[in-house]
Coordinates of C-alpha atoms in Angstrom, one line a residue:
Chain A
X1 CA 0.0 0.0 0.0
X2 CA 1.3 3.7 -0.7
X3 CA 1.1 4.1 3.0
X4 CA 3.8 1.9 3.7
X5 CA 6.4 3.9 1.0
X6 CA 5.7 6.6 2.5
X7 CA 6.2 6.2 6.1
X8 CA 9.4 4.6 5.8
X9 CA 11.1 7.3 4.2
X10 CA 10.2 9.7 6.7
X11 CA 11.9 7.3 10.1
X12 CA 15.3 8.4 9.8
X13 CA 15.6 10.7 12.7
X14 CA 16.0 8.2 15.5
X15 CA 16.0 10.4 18.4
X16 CA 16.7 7.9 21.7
X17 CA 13.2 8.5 22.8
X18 CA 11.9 6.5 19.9
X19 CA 14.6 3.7 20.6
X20 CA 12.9 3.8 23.7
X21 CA 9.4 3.1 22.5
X22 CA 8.5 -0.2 21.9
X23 CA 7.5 -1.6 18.4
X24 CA 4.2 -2.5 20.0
X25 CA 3.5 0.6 20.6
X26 CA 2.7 1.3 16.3
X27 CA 1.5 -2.0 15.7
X28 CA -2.0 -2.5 14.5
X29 CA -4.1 -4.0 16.9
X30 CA -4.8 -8.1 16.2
X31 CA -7.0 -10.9 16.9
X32 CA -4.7 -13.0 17.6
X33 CA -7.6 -15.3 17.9
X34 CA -8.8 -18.7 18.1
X35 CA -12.4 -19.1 16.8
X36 CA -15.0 -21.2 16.2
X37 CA -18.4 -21.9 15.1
X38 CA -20.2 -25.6 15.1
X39 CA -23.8 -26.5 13.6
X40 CA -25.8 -28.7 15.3
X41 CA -29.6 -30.0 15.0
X42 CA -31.5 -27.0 16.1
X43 CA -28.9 -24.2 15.9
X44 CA -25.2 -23.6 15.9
X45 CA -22.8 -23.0 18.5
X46 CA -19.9 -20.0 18.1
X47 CA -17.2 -19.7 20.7
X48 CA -13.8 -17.5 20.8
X49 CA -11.2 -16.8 23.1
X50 CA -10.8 -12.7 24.3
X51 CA -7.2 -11.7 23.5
X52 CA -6.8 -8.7 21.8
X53 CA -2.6 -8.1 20.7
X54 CA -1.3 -5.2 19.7
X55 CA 2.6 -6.6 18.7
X56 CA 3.6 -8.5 22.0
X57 CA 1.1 -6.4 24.5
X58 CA -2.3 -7.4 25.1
X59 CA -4.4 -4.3 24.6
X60 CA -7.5 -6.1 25.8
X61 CA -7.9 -9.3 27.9
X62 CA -11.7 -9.6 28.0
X63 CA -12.6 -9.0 24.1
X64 CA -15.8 -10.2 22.6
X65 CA -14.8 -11.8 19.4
X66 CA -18.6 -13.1 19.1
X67 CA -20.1 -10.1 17.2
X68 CA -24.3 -10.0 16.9
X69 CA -24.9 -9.1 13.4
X70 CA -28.6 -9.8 13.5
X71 CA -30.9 -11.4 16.6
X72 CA -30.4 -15.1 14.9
X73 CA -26.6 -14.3 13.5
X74 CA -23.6 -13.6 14.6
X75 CA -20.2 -13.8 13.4
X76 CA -16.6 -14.6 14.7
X77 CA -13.7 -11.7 13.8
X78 CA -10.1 -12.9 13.3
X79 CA -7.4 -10.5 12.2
X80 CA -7.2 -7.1 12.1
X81 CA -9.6 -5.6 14.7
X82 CA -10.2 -2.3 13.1
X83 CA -10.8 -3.8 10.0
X84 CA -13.2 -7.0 11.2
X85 CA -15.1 -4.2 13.6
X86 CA -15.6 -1.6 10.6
X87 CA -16.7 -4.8 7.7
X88 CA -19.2 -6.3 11.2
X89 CA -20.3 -3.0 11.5
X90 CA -21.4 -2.3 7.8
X91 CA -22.5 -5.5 7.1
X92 CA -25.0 -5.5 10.7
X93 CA -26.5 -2.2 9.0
X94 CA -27.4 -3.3 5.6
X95 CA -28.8 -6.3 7.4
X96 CA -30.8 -4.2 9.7
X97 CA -32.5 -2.1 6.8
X98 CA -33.2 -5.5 4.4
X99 CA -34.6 -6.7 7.6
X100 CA -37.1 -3.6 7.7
X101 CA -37.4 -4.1 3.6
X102 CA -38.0 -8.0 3.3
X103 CA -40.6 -8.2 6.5
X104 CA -38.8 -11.1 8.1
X105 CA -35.0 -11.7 9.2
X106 CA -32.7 -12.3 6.8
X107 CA -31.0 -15.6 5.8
X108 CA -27.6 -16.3 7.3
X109 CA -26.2 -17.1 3.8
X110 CA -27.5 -13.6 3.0
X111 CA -25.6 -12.3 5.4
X112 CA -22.7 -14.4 5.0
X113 CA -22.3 -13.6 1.5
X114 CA -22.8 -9.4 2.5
X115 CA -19.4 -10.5 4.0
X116 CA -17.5 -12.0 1.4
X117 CA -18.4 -9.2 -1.0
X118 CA -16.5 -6.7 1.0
X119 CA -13.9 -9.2 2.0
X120 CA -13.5 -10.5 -1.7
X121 CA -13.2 -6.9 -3.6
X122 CA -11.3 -5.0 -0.8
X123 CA -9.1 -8.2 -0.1
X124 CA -5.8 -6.1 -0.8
X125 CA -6.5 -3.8 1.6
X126 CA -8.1 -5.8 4.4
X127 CA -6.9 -8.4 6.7
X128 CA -10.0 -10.1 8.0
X129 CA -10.5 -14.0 8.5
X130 CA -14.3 -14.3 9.7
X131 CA -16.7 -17.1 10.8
X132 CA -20.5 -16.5 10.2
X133 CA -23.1 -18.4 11.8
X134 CA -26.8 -18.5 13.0
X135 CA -30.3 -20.0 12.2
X136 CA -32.9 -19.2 10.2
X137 CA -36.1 -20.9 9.6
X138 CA -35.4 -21.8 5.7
X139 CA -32.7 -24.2 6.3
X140 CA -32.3 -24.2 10.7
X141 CA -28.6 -24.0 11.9
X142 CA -25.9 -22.9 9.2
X143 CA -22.0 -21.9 9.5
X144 CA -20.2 -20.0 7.2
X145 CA -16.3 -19.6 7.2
X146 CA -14.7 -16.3 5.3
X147 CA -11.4 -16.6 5.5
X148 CA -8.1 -14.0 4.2
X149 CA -8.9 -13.8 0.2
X150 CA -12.7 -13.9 0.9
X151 CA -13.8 -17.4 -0.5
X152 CA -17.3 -18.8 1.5
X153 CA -17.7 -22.2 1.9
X154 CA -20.2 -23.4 4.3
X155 CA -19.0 -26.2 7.4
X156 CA -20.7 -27.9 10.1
X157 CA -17.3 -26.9 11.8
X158 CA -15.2 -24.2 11.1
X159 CA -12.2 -23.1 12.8
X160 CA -10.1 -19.7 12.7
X161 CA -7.6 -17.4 14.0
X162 CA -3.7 -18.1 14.7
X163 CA -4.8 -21.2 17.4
X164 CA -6.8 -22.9 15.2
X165 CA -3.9 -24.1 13.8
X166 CA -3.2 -26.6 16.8
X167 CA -6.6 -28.3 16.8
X168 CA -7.2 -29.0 13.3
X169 CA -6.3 -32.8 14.5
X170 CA -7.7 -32.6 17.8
X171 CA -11.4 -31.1 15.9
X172 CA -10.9 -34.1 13.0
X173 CA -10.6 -36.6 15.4
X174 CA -13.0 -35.8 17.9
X175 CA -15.8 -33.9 16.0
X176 CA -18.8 -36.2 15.3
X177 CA -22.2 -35.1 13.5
X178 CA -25.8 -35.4 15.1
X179 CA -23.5 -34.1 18.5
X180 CA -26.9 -32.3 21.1
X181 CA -26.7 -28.7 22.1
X182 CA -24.8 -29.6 25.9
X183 CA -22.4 -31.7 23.7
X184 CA -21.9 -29.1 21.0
X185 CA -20.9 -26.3 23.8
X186 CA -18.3 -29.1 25.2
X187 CA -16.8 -29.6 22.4
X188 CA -16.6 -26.3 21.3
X189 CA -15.0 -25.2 24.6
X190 CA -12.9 -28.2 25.2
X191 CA -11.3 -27.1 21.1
X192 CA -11.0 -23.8 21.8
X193 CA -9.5 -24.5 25.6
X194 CA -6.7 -26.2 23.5
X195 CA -5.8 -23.8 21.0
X196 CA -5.5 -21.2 23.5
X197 CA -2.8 -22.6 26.0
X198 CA -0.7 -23.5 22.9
X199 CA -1.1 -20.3 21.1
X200 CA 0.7 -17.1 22.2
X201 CA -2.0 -14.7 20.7
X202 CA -4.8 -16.4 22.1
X203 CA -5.9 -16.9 25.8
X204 CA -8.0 -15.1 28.3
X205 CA -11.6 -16.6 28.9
X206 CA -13.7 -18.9 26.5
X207 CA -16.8 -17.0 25.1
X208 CA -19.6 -19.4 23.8
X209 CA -23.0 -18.4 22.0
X210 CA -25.4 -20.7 21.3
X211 CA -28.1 -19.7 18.5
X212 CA -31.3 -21.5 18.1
X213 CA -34.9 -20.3 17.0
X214 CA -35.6 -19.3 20.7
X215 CA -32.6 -16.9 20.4
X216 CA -29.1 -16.4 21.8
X217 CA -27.5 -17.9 25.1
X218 CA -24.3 -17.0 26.2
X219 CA -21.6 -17.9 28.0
X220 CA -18.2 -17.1 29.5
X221 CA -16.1 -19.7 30.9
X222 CA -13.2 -17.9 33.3
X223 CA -9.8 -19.2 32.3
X224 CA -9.5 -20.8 36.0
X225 CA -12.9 -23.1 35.2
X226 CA -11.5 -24.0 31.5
X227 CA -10.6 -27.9 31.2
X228 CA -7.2 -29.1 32.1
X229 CA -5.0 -31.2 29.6
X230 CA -2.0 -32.5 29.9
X231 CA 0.5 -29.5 31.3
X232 CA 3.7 -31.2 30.2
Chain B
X1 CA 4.6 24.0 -6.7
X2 CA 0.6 23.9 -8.2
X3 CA -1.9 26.4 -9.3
X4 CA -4.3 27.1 -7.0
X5 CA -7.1 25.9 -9.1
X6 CA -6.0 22.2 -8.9
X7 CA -7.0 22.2 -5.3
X8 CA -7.5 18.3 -3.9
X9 CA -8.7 16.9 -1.1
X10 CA -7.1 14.3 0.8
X11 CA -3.3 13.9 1.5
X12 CA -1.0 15.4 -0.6
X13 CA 2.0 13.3 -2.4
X14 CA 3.6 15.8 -4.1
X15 CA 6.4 16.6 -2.1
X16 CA 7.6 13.1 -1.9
X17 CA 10.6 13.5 -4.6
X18 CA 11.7 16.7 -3.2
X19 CA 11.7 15.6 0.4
X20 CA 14.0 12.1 -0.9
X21 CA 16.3 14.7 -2.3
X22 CA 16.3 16.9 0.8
X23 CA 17.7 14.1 3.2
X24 CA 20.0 12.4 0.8
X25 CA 21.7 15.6 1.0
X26 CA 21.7 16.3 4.5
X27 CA 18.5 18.1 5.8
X28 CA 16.6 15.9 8.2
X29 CA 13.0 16.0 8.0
X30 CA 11.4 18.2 10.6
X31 CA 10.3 16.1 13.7
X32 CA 6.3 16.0 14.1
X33 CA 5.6 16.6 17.5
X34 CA 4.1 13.8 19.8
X35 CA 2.4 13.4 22.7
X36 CA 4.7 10.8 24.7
X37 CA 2.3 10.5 27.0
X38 CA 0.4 8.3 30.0
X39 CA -3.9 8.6 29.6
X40 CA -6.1 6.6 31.3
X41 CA -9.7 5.7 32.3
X42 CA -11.8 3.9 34.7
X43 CA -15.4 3.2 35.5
X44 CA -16.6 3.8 39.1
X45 CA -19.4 3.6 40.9
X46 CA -21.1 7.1 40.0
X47 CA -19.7 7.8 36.5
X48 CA -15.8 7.7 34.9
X49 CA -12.8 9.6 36.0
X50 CA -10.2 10.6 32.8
X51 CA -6.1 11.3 33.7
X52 CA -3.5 12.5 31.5
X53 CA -0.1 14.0 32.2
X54 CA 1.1 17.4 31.0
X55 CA 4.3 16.4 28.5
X56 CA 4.8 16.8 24.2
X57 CA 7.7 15.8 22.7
X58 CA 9.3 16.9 19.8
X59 CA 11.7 14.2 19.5
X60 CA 14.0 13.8 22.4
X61 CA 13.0 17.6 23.6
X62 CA 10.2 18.3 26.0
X63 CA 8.1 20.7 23.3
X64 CA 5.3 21.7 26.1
X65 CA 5.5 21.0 29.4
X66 CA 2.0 21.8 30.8
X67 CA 0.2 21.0 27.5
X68 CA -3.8 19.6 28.0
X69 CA -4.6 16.6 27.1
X70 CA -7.6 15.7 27.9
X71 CA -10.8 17.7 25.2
X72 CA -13.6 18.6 25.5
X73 CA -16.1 16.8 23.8
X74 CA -19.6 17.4 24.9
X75 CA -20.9 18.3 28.6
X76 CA -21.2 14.7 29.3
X77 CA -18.3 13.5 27.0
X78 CA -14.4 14.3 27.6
X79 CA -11.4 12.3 25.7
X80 CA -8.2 11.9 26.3
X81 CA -5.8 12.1 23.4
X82 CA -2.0 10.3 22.7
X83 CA -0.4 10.3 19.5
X84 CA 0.5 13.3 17.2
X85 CA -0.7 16.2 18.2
X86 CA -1.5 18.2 15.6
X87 CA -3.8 14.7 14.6
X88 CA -5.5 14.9 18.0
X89 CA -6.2 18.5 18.5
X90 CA -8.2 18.4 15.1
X91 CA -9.8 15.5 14.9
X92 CA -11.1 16.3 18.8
X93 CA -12.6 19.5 17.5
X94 CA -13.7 18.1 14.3
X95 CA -15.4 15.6 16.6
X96 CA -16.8 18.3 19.2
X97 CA -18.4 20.1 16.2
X98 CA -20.2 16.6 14.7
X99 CA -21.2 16.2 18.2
X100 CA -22.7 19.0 19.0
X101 CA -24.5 19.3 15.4
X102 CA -26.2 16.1 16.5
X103 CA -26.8 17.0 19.9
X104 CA -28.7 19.8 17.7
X105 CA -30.5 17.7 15.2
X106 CA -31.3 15.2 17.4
X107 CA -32.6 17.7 20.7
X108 CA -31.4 15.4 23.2
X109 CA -28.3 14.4 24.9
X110 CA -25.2 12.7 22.4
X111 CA -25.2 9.3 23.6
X112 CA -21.0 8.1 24.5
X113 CA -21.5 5.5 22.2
X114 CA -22.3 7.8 19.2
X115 CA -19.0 9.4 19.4
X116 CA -17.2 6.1 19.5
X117 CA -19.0 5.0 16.3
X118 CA -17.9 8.6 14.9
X119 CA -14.4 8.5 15.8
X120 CA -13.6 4.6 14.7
X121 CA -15.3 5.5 11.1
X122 CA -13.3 8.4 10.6
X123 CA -10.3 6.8 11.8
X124 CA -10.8 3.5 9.6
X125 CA -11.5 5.7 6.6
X126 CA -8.2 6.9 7.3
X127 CA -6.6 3.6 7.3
X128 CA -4.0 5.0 10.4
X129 CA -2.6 7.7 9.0
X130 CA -4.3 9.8 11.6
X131 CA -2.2 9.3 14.7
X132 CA -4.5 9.6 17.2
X133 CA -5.0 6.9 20.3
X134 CA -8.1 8.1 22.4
X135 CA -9.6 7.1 25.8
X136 CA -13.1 8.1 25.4
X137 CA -15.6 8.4 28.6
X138 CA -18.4 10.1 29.1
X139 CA -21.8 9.5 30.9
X140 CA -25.3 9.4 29.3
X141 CA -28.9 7.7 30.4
X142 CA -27.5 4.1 29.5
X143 CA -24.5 4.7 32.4
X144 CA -20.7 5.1 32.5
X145 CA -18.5 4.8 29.7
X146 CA -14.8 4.4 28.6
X147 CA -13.5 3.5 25.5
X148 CA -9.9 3.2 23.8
X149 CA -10.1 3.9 20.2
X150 CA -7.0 2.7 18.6
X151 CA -5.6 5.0 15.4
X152 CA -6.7 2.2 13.0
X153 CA -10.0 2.3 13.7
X154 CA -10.8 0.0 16.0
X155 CA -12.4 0.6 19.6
X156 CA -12.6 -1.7 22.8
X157 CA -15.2 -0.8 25.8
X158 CA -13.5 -1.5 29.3
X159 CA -14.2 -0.8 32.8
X160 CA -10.2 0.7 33.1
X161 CA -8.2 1.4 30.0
X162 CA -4.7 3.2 29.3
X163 CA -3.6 4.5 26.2
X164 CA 0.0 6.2 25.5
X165 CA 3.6 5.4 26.1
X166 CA 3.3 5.2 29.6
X167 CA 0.6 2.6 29.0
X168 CA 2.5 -0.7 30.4
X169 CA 3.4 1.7 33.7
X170 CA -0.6 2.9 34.3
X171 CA -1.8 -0.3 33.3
X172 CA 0.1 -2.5 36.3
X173 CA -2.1 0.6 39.2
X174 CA -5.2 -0.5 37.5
X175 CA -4.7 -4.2 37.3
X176 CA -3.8 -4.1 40.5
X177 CA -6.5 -2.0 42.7
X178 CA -9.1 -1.5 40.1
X179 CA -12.2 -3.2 41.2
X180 CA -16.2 -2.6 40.6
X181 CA -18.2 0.4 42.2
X182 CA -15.4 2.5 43.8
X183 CA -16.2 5.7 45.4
X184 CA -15.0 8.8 44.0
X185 CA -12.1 9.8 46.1
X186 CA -10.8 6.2 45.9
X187 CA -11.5 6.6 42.0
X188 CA -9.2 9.7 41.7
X189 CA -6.7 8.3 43.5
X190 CA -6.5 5.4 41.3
X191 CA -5.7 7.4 38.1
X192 CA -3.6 10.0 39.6
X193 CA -1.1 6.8 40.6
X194 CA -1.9 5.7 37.8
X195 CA -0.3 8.5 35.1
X196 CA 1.9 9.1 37.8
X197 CA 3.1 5.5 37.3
X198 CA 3.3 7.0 33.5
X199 CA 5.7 10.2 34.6
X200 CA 7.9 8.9 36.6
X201 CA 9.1 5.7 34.6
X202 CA 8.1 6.5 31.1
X203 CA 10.7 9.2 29.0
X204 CA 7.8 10.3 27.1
X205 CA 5.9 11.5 29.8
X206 CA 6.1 13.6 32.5
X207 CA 5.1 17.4 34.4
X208 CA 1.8 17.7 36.0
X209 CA -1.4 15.2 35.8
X210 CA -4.7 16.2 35.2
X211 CA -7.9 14.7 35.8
X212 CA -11.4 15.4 34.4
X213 CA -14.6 13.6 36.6
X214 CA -17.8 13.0 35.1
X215 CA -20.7 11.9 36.8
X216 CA -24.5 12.8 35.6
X217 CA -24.4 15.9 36.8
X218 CA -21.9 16.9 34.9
X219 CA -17.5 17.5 34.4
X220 CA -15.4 18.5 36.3
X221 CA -12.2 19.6 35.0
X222 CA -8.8 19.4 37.4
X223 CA -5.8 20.9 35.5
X224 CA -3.7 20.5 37.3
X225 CA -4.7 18.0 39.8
X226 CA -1.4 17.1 41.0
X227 CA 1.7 19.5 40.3
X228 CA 4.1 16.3 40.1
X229 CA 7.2 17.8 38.8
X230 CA 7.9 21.1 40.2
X231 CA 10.8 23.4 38.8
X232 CA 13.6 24.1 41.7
X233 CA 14.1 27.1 43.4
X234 CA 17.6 28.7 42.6
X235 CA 19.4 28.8 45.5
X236 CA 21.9 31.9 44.9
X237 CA 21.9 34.5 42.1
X238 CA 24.5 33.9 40.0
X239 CA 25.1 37.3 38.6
X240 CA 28.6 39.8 38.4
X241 CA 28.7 43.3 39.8
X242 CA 29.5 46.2 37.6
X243 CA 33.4 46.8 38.2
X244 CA 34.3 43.3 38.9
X245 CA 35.1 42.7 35.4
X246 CA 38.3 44.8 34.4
X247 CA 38.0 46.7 30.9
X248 CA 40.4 46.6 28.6
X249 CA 40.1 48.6 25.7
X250 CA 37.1 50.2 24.5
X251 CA 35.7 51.3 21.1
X252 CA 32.8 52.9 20.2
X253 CA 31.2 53.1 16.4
X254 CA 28.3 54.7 15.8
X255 CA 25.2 53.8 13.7
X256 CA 25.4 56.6 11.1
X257 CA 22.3 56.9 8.9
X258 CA 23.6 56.9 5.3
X259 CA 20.4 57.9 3.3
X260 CA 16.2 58.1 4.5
X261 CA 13.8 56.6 1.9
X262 CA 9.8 57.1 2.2
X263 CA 8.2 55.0 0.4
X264 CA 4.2 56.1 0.5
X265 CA 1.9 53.0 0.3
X266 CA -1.1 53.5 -1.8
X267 CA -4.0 53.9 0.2
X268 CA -7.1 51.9 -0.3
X269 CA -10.7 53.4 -0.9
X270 CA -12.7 54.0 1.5
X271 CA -15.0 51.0 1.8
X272 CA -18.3 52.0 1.4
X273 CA -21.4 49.2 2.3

């Protein structure tokens, strides 16, 4: 981007104050992230950690990665915070007015593919890696994953952020379909619980949401009541 | 140079080539100047309580040392601002205009949320460029506020949040003795160690620390709150008496006026309505 010419040229009076500063200090705040989103007869389950990194300092410890963008949809934000708040935002207000314009809630693919159009024609310029999911009453219980470039391909489980890099194994060998809502949230928590004490950028408390026709539930689990796995 | 007619908006590239060619041969390019700076913000019991310290830095030199940091936004709205200043000065009174322009349109009270939503747009449009880290707090009929709003664009609500340089110092008072529903002497207290954690161990920040208190009944501005850093007293004068110094030789040249000029400027007409 021209922004990056530009600023480099201008660094080369390094005064000791700026020595000083830490690096973290201009970094763009990150989700480091690990998120998830699982569908399940009757709804789907989302869940995400709450570590927000700004380089190596955490800027906010109790973030809610689980963002509503309708009553029935909400939608997991990995990557660049600014950028996954501003494309949530947008995309939550166009829903809201087709909502007022169709006469009944709009479809999760609907909203999912609202996403991908930004994320697919701005992809040079954003960095955004997000998980939609909710229910309607067309098809019931739906996720859809968004990832860097801004493909969509719809999952029963779809995982994200920088920890979900150390459960892809753990979420192919344990994951089985037909799961109920109690076993759903467990597994959800018991992946994301994993990801997060491996992965530097994630950590902080487990968020969980679970969707269904009757609306949203949620749920924080404190890191001290997360599951314990082997510590070696 | 352009005409004046090719007027743009936006930020101007032109001078890019010119400035290259101005350091490769030795002139540095003039240092913006930045608010070092500690700025914090916490929640308590009957509203929020904003701190900042008093120091801008124009590199290595302290530029201001009782400078304000903390803007007015609306009567129920303050924000504290690190970053550049020139960046946070505008885009704080850019913002206090909107503000009160809605407060106008819509006949009631600007809602603390409503200036988050304004800041992080204009701040994403800008992709960054705009330097300015904000704590944001303010109280309105839905309660007590803070926000951090990040230069990118994006925003995080927190019951205790620090922003600045001195971030990492202020942060370690509040994650320590913050807790829920303080009282308001215990809440000042808190932020004043808080920044002061910020002047004492961070380069980039330092002099005095204000705080500005809002509850529902209003703001309450305290610059300064606490006069941290206060100059010393000269202990002796330090001056010469006449005579002391012995004089050598001495020569006197006048200023001689070589030639007077008056040059008479035309005057303008008279302006008549």
């Amino acid at each position: 981007m021209a922004a990056a010419v530009l600023s480099s040229q201008s660094v080369n009076q390094a005064s000791h104050i700026d020595a000083l500063k830490p690096s973290w200090l201009s970094n763009e705040v990150l989700t480091g992230t690990s998120i998830m989103a699982v569908e399940f007869d009757g709804g789907v389950v989302v869940g995400a950690d709450s570590r927000t990194s700004m380089g190596t300092y955490v800027s906010n410890r109790v973030t809610d990665k689980l963002t509503r963008v309708t009553d029935r949809i909400y939608c997991c934000r990995s990557g660049s915070a600014a950028d996954t708040q501003a494309i949530a935002d947008i995309v939550a207000a166009q829903m809201e007015l087709l909502e007022v314009t169709m006469g009944e809630p709009p479809r999760v693919r609907v909203a999912a593919n609202t996403f991908k159009e930004i994320c697919y024609n701005y992809r040079d310029s954003l960095m955004a890696g997000i998980i939609v999911a909710g229910w309607d009453k067309a098809i019931g219980g739906q996720v859809y994953t968004i990832p860097l470039g801004g493909m969509i391909v719809r999952q029963p489980v779809a995982i994200g952020g920088s920890g979900s890099t150390y459960v892809w194994g753990h979420i192919d060998a344990t994951y089985k379909p037909n799961m109920n809502k109690q076993e759903t949230v467990d597994f959800v928590k018991n992946t994301l619980t994993l990801a997060l004490t491996r992965d530097g950028s994630s950590g902080g408390v487990v968020r969980v949401a679970v969707i269904t026709k009757d609306g949203v539930e949620r749920q924080t689990f404190l890191h001290n009541d997360l599951p314990q796995f082997y510590q070696g | 140079m352009e005409d004046s007619g090719d007027i743009h908006t936006g930020f101007q590239f032109t001078n890019f080539a010119r400035n290259e060619k101005m350091v490769s041969r030795g002139f540095p390019m003039p240092v913006c100047r930045k608010t070092g700076t500690t700025i914090a913000g916490v929640v308590f019991k009957d509203g929020v309580v904003l701190g900042a310290d008093t120091r801008a830095t124009e590199g290595d030199i302290v530029a201001d040392k009782n400078c304000s940091k903390i803007h007015y936004l609306q009567p129920n709205m303050y924000c504290c601002g690190a970053g550049t200043a020139a960046d946070l000065e505008m885009t704080t009174q850019l913002m206090a205009g909107q503000l009160e322009l809605h407060r106008l349109n819509t006949g009631r009270q600007v809602p603390v949320i409503a200036a988050n939503s304004m800041f992080k747009q204009m701040l994403f449009r800008y992709q960054g460029h705009i330097g300015a880290a904000l704590v944001l707090g303010g109280v309105d009929k839905y309660g007590s506020h803070i926000y951090s709003i990040h230069p990118h664009g994006s925003t995080d609500r927190l019951p205790y949040t620090t922003m600045g340089s001195g971030s990492l110092a202020a942060m370690t008072v509040f994650e320590e003795r913050w807790h829920p529903d303080m009282e308001l002497d215990e809440a000042k207290q808190l932020v004043r160690d808080a920044i002061a954690g910020g002047v004492f161990n961070d380069l980039g920040s330092g002099s005095n620390i204000d705080l500005c208190i809002i509850t529902k009944d209003g703001a309450n501005m305290l610059r300064p709150y606490d006069v941290a850093n206060v100059k010393g007293q000269r202990v002796g004068k330090y001056e010469y008496k006449r005579g002391v110094t012995e004089v050598l030789t001495k020569k006197v040249r006048p200023i001689e006026i070589v030639s007077e000029t008056v040059r008479p400027i035309p005057g303008e007409d008279m302006d008549t309505a």
